[in-house]
Amino acid sequence: MEYIDYYKVLGVKKDASEKEIKKAYRKLARKYHPDVNPGNKEAEKKFVQINEANEVLSNPENRKKYDKYGKDWMHAEEFEKAKQQRRQYSGRQGGQTYSSFSEEDFSDFFSSMFGGGFSGQTGSRRARFKGRDYNAELHLNLTDILKTHKQTITVNNKKIRITIPAGVRDGQVIKIKNHGEQVGEGGINGDLYIKFNIENNTAFKRDGSNLYLTLDLDLYKAVLGGDFVINTIDGKKVKLKIKAETQNNTKVKLRGKGLPVYKKEGQYGDLIITYSIKIPTNLSPKEKELFTELSKLR
């Protein structure tokens, strides 16, 4: 496996903080995202490397392994376990602790494992290694998740057609088995993890499957009542019946007018509307006179 300097990929120093790594990743992900560079193979390759680098360096445990073992960091646990077994084996054979199996021997150890195990052990034990998991991010608008649909994405220069479930959440990660690193016979292919970044391109506020909307009402409609037509998130129009003497911050619930419930076909959240009553400004002398008369009646 070719060594990739993930610090260099993100353009940060080896002692960079988590905040600095996150900032660098976001900046580069926006720059090299496939949607911004359609058909640009170099940008696609760079985008994959950026995601791989972020996967490792943004996770403290993974970063620690990477700093110690480099390109073979994902197999650090196997190495430590094997080193312990060699110590125990040597102790049983000669009463001495095996100490020369150092971190510098890791790559040789890794190759020998693929070749059939350790020499010195009874019999031959073949290790099955799992390929690296790939990580990718998919940017969608909130209106893109109203229905389950399929979309083709490019990961590591390979096109993969995936199903995007309706109602998927922002930051949610789904796993697609066997679409990570391909390791061939005797090994287990890695998996692909896709993180969804959902951008709200609407006036609604999302909370799970429910949507919230603040609706401005003029004073006259709040006092006298009337009809008000709004568009729901799917573009359909709904007529609201405003009750006379509606108070500020009154809430009404439209059942089933929210987002689809994730992986629950036919179920939807609610739309909760809050009325915000706007007091008229720049009153004319006549209007002020009329309000004065009203105040006397009260």
GROMACS .gro file of C-alpha atoms in nm, residues 67-69 71-72 79-80 83 99-110:
model
   20
   67ASP     CA    1   0.161   0.854   1.372
   68LYS     CA    2   0.315   0.530   1.500
   69TYR     CA    3   0.260   0.287   1.213
   71LYS     CA    4   0.047   0.335   0.605
   72ASP     CA    5  -0.026   0.017   0.801
   79PHE     CA    6   0.074  -0.619   1.511
   80GLU     CA    7   0.058  -0.562   1.886
   83LYS     CA    8   0.419  -0.916   1.907
   99SER     CA    9   1.242  -0.825   2.239
  100SER     CA   10   1.372  -0.767   1.886
  101PHE     CA   11   1.026  -0.757   1.726
  102SER     CA   12   1.007  -0.379   1.720
  103GLU     CA   13   0.782  -0.125   1.551
  104GLU     CA   14   1.035  -0.092   1.268
  105ASP     CA   15   0.958  -0.451   1.175
  106PHE     CA   16   0.590  -0.377   1.128
  107SER     CA   17   0.587  -0.368   0.747
  108ASP     CA   18   0.781  -0.696   0.728
  109PHE     CA   19   0.538  -0.847   0.975
  110PHE     CA   20   0.247  -0.725   0.768
   0.00000   0.00000   0.00000
